[in-house]
XYZ file of C-alpha atoms in Angstrom:
235
model
C 71.849 107.183 87.301
C 68.123 107.707 87.712
C 66.598 108.195 91.145
C 67.604 110.477 94.006
C 70.500 109.662 96.317
C 68.444 109.513 99.494
C 70.959 107.909 101.780
C 74.671 107.569 102.346
C 76.246 104.406 103.673
C 78.995 105.402 106.089
C 81.288 102.628 107.351
C 80.719 102.179 111.054
C 83.431 101.082 113.460
C 82.093 98.354 115.738
C 83.990 96.850 118.673
C 83.252 93.183 119.413
C 84.706 90.646 121.808
C 85.734 88.039 119.249
C 85.155 86.570 115.790
C 81.958 84.735 116.762
C 80.507 87.883 118.315
C 81.148 89.750 115.071
C 79.450 87.047 112.993
C 76.436 87.010 115.325
C 76.203 90.821 115.258
C 76.078 90.851 111.463
C 73.238 88.325 111.562
C 71.349 90.415 114.120
C 71.643 93.596 112.070
C 70.617 91.964 108.796
C 73.973 92.605 107.129
C 74.289 89.079 105.696
C 72.665 86.949 103.014
C 71.758 84.323 105.617
C 75.247 82.806 105.724
C 78.168 83.699 108.014
C 80.453 86.461 106.770
C 84.108 87.309 107.213
C 84.307 90.248 109.651
C 85.578 93.249 107.651
C 88.405 94.477 109.863
C 90.324 97.603 108.860
C 93.351 95.514 107.843
C 91.265 93.194 105.658
C 89.513 96.110 103.971
C 92.852 97.843 103.318
C 94.199 94.641 101.776
C 91.086 94.369 99.589
C 91.490 97.948 98.398
C 95.074 97.110 97.405
C 93.549 94.976 94.644
C 92.264 98.147 92.947
C 94.550 100.489 91.025
C 93.748 104.012 89.934
C 90.527 104.362 91.947
C 90.126 106.237 95.220
C 88.344 104.479 98.108
C 85.785 107.295 98.319
C 84.987 107.242 94.578
C 81.227 106.922 94.154
C 80.338 104.166 91.707
C 76.633 104.969 91.775
C 73.502 104.757 93.892
C 71.881 101.384 94.537
C 68.091 101.015 94.452
C 65.655 100.788 96.065
C 67.369 102.501 98.998
C 69.250 104.780 96.582
C 72.332 104.828 98.775
C 75.783 105.559 97.420
C 78.153 102.697 96.666
C 81.796 103.733 96.927
C 84.863 101.674 96.102
C 85.504 101.247 99.840
C 81.933 100.119 100.546
C 82.247 97.516 97.797
C 85.579 96.402 99.281
C 83.951 95.949 102.707
C 81.282 93.722 101.200
C 83.956 91.862 99.245
C 85.744 91.032 102.502
C 82.471 89.863 104.019
C 81.853 87.598 101.019
C 85.306 85.981 101.243
C 86.860 87.552 98.129
C 90.554 87.876 97.394
C 91.911 91.354 96.528
C 92.592 90.278 92.946
C 88.847 89.786 92.423
C 88.086 93.486 92.952
C 88.322 94.641 89.298
C 85.770 92.012 88.265
C 83.476 92.823 91.185
C 83.615 96.585 90.573
C 82.797 96.027 86.912
C 79.808 93.895 87.925
C 78.558 96.583 90.322
C 78.923 99.236 87.628
C 77.042 97.021 85.169
C 74.016 96.456 87.418
C 73.853 100.198 88.131
C 73.373 101.017 84.455
C 69.834 102.440 84.171
C 68.949 100.021 81.374
C 69.602 97.063 83.673
C 66.685 98.118 85.910
C 68.166 96.954 89.210
C 65.332 98.654 91.076
C 62.825 96.396 89.390
C 64.934 93.299 90.008
C 65.426 94.182 93.682
C 61.708 94.641 94.336
C 60.037 92.159 91.985
C 57.756 89.345 93.145
C 59.458 87.204 90.475
C 62.694 85.245 90.987
C 64.951 87.401 88.802
C 68.515 87.968 89.973
C 71.722 89.313 88.397
C 73.765 86.729 86.505
C 77.397 87.796 86.102
C 79.049 86.646 82.865
C 82.823 87.099 82.478
C 84.527 86.817 79.098
C 88.283 87.152 78.920
C 91.596 85.390 78.356
C 93.421 83.490 81.102
C 90.629 83.909 83.634
C 91.956 81.121 85.851
C 95.486 82.492 85.922
C 94.446 86.095 86.511
C 91.511 85.717 88.860
C 91.142 82.045 89.755
C 87.808 81.958 87.885
C 86.455 78.555 86.893
C 85.163 78.417 83.309
C 84.885 74.655 83.073
C 83.017 71.869 84.896
C 80.347 72.961 87.388
C 80.785 76.553 86.260
C 77.643 77.717 88.089
C 78.055 75.324 90.997
C 80.044 74.991 94.188
C 83.757 74.551 94.666
C 85.410 77.685 93.250
C 86.201 80.662 95.430
C 86.268 83.361 92.758
C 82.967 82.377 91.167
C 81.191 82.012 94.497
C 82.520 85.050 96.330
C 82.428 87.633 93.534
C 78.770 86.824 92.944
C 78.069 86.768 96.681
C 79.736 90.161 97.140
C 77.425 91.673 94.531
C 74.423 90.312 96.441
C 75.772 91.766 99.704
C 76.084 95.180 98.034
C 72.477 94.827 96.903
C 71.477 94.038 100.498
C 73.641 96.413 102.502
C 73.730 99.388 100.149
C 70.540 98.878 98.149
C 68.443 97.613 101.037
C 67.206 94.530 99.195
C 65.899 92.480 102.112
C 63.284 89.718 101.770
C 59.830 90.722 102.898
C 60.711 94.427 102.981
C 61.852 95.532 99.540
C 62.697 92.112 98.043
C 59.218 90.682 97.432
C 60.190 87.513 95.526
C 57.595 84.835 96.194
C 59.951 81.878 95.776
C 63.481 82.994 94.940
C 66.130 80.370 94.151
C 69.717 79.521 95.203
C 71.105 81.719 92.422
C 70.120 84.723 94.527
C 73.043 83.942 96.838
C 75.290 84.437 93.807
C 75.004 83.704 90.088
C 78.218 83.596 88.055
C 79.240 82.217 84.669
C 82.562 82.438 82.813
C 83.211 81.833 79.129
C 85.612 79.014 78.242
C 87.594 80.260 75.241
C 89.642 77.101 74.860
C 86.645 74.782 74.660
C 84.327 77.022 72.635
C 84.000 76.721 68.839
C 82.382 80.159 68.700
C 83.781 83.673 68.686
C 84.256 84.951 72.258
C 81.386 87.014 73.629
C 83.641 90.031 74.140
C 84.868 89.959 70.522
C 81.314 89.530 69.253
C 80.440 92.766 71.045
C 83.366 94.791 69.712
C 86.056 94.271 72.351
C 89.600 93.027 71.733
C 90.528 89.360 72.306
C 92.858 90.376 75.163
C 90.173 92.388 76.968
C 88.296 91.021 79.965
C 84.623 91.976 79.875
C 82.014 91.666 82.630
C 78.335 91.591 81.634
C 75.235 91.123 83.750
C 71.834 89.716 82.859
C 68.591 89.423 84.753
C 68.091 85.688 85.148
C 65.826 83.056 86.618
C 67.228 79.845 88.048
C 68.922 77.525 85.538
C 66.728 75.237 83.438
C 68.499 72.024 82.421
C 67.845 70.976 78.815
C 69.272 67.561 77.974
C 70.309 66.419 74.490
C 70.901 62.682 73.961
C 71.303 62.879 70.183
C 74.016 65.363 69.193
C 77.657 64.310 69.392
C 79.223 67.780 69.156
C 78.581 71.322 70.360
C 77.197 72.444 66.990
C 74.452 69.831 67.171
C 73.518 70.936 70.674
C 73.430 74.572 69.608
C 71.101 73.838 66.661
C 68.738 71.447 68.425
């Protein structure tokens, strides 16, 4: 990973009076995306880590720009708790974090741009609903589905709390858009007439693949002529 590791994020134990005090403290310290978070108690973080097999909590995934601080499996789990994830979401979230930390993704540029670019997570795999509770059907980028919303939100929290991407400081986006809270899309194998994305890129049909793209907000293009998916794809 390019760039020096200038900082280390060390989990800090904080004593608070109650749940509301914890939520308010996270707001005060800038540890949120502007929405309330789930306080990451030791028990909740341990439960989140139980969703990961074969990876140590202190394993360093990479360093997150522009702060260039280390993201460990445990740090990601803490942010996953804050976002409202379930433990079973952790493999998808870790894959998304690893993807954005690939040098070719240029997360440093996305974190600091004046444009509205943000990571869009795309998941391609079989039985996504059964395995992870991921919605790949109606309103796929909208509200109403815990996995889609919280996995994407957890990635943003990692970008804030580890990478230091805070509006007006390092995040210089002039407008932004709601997708910066979390942007998530899943492929619907059953409804698609095309080869799955993962197979197209050399993976097996039974694999689950997580890809990330730098994206603007969605642009709706309406077709009132075609009567099938092939017509929409050609038009």
